[in-house]
Amino acid sequence: MSQSLSLIEYPADEHGNLYEDHSRIIESAFITPEVINTIEAQRLLEDKTLLEEPGASASSVMKCLEDSSIDKVLSLLEIEFVKSITSEAASNAKDILISGEISSLINDFRTIANLHHVIKLKKEKFEHRPNVVLKLG
């Protein structure tokens, strides 16, 4: 099943409770199962409660990247990027110009670059805004 990592701004009350109504998706990127597995293995996700609306008791739980783990996830993505450009497939594509491998490498690069961009955006522009989260879903 295809998943994404989305940078989402949720309305929050003075206690830091997040509410589902009027949320705004700032940016989103496709995330591969392999990257999800790596993030989960490093225990870099946390559950956050999302209330339906102020005063309501109905809620749901969402998986989010821990704010404190952003640098670690960026590092993991950078390692994956280096692996992809130094792989045997990359070497073959460079030497032989195999269009299928080149296309696959470009897609891998795009996936990593898009994820890196979304996470970097959280770090650089929304780091001190706990109501802006990186939601996996």
Coordinates of C-alpha atoms in Angstrom, one line a residue:
M1 CA 0.0 0.0 0.0
S2 CA 1.3 3.4 -0.9
Q3 CA 2.0 5.8 1.9
S4 CA 3.1 9.4 2.3
L5 CA 4.7 11.6 4.8
S6 CA 2.8 14.8 5.1
L7 CA 3.7 18.1 6.8
I8 CA 0.3 19.2 8.3
E9 CA -0.7 22.1 10.4
Y10 CA -3.5 21.4 12.9
P11 CA -5.4 23.9 15.0
A12 CA -4.4 23.5 18.6
D13 CA -5.7 24.7 21.9
E14 CA -3.8 26.3 24.8
H15 CA -3.0 22.8 26.1
G16 CA -1.4 21.7 22.9
N17 CA -4.3 19.4 21.9
L18 CA -4.5 19.0 18.1
Y19 CA -7.8 19.1 16.2
E20 CA -8.7 17.6 12.9
D21 CA -11.0 20.3 11.8
H22 CA -9.5 23.0 9.5
S23 CA -6.1 21.2 9.2
R24 CA -3.9 22.3 6.3
I25 CA -1.5 20.1 4.3
I26 CA 1.6 22.1 3.8
E27 CA 3.6 19.6 1.8
S28 CA 3.5 15.8 1.2
A29 CA 5.8 13.2 -0.3
F30 CA 5.6 9.5 -1.1
I31 CA 7.5 7.3 1.3
T32 CA 8.6 3.7 0.5
P33 CA 8.0 0.7 2.7
E34 CA 11.8 0.3 3.0
V35 CA 12.2 3.8 4.4
I36 CA 9.3 3.3 6.8
N37 CA 10.8 0.1 8.0
T38 CA 14.1 1.9 8.7
I39 CA 12.4 4.7 10.6
E40 CA 10.4 2.2 12.6
A41 CA 13.4 0.1 13.4
Q42 CA 15.1 3.2 14.8
R43 CA 12.0 3.9 16.8
L44 CA 11.7 7.4 15.4
L45 CA 7.9 7.5 15.2
E46 CA 5.4 8.5 17.9
D47 CA 1.6 8.3 18.3
K48 CA -0.2 11.6 18.5
T49 CA -3.8 12.0 19.5
L50 CA -6.0 14.0 17.1
L51 CA -9.3 15.2 18.5
E52 CA -12.2 15.6 16.1
E53 CA -13.2 19.1 17.4
P54 CA -12.8 21.3 20.5
G55 CA -14.9 19.9 23.4
A56 CA -15.4 16.5 21.8
S57 CA -14.0 13.3 23.3
A58 CA -13.9 11.5 19.9
S59 CA -10.3 11.1 18.8
S60 CA -8.0 9.1 16.6
V61 CA -4.3 8.3 16.8
M62 CA -1.8 9.1 14.1
K63 CA 1.8 8.1 13.5
C64 CA 4.2 11.0 13.3
L65 CA 7.9 11.5 13.2
E66 CA 9.1 12.7 16.5
D67 CA 10.2 16.3 16.4
S68 CA 13.4 15.3 18.2
S69 CA 14.3 12.7 15.5
I70 CA 14.2 15.0 12.5
D71 CA 18.0 15.2 12.2
K72 CA 18.3 11.4 12.5
V73 CA 15.7 10.9 9.7
L74 CA 17.5 13.4 7.5
S75 CA 20.7 11.5 8.1
L76 CA 19.1 8.2 7.2
L77 CA 17.8 9.7 4.0
E78 CA 21.2 11.1 3.1
I79 CA 22.7 7.6 3.6
E80 CA 20.0 6.1 1.3
F81 CA 20.8 8.8 -1.3
V82 CA 24.5 8.0 -1.3
K83 CA 23.7 4.3 -1.5
S84 CA 21.6 4.9 -4.6
I85 CA 24.1 7.0 -6.4
T86 CA 27.0 4.6 -5.6
S87 CA 25.1 1.4 -6.3
E88 CA 26.0 -1.1 -9.0
A89 CA 22.8 0.0 -10.9
A90 CA 24.1 3.6 -10.9
S91 CA 27.5 2.4 -12.1
N92 CA 25.9 0.3 -14.9
A93 CA 23.6 3.1 -15.9
K94 CA 26.5 5.5 -16.2
D95 CA 28.8 3.1 -18.1
I96 CA 26.2 1.4 -20.3
L97 CA 23.4 4.0 -20.4
I98 CA 20.7 1.4 -19.6
S99 CA 17.5 3.6 -19.8
G100 CA 15.5 1.3 -17.5
E101 CA 18.1 1.6 -14.8
I102 CA 18.5 5.3 -15.3
S103 CA 14.7 5.8 -15.0
S104 CA 14.6 3.7 -11.9
L105 CA 17.5 5.6 -10.3
I106 CA 15.8 9.0 -11.2
N107 CA 12.7 7.8 -9.4
D108 CA 14.6 6.6 -6.4
F109 CA 16.4 10.0 -6.3
R110 CA 13.1 11.9 -6.6
T111 CA 11.5 9.9 -3.8
I112 CA 14.5 10.5 -1.4
A113 CA 14.8 14.2 -2.5
N114 CA 11.0 14.8 -1.9
L115 CA 11.1 13.2 1.5
H116 CA 14.2 15.2 2.4
H117 CA 12.6 18.4 1.3
V118 CA 9.4 17.8 3.4
I119 CA 11.4 17.0 6.6
K120 CA 13.8 19.9 6.0
L121 CA 10.9 22.2 5.7
K122 CA 9.6 21.2 9.1
K123 CA 13.1 21.7 10.6
E124 CA 13.7 25.1 9.0
K125 CA 10.3 26.8 9.0
F126 CA 8.1 25.0 11.6
E127 CA 10.6 23.6 14.1
H128 CA 9.1 25.5 17.0
R129 CA 5.5 24.9 16.0
P130 CA 4.2 21.7 17.8
N131 CA 0.9 22.0 15.9
V132 CA 2.8 21.3 12.6
V133 CA 3.6 17.6 12.4
L134 CA 5.1 15.1 10.0
K135 CA 2.3 12.6 9.7
L136 CA 2.8 9.1 8.2
G137 CA -0.2 7.9 6.4

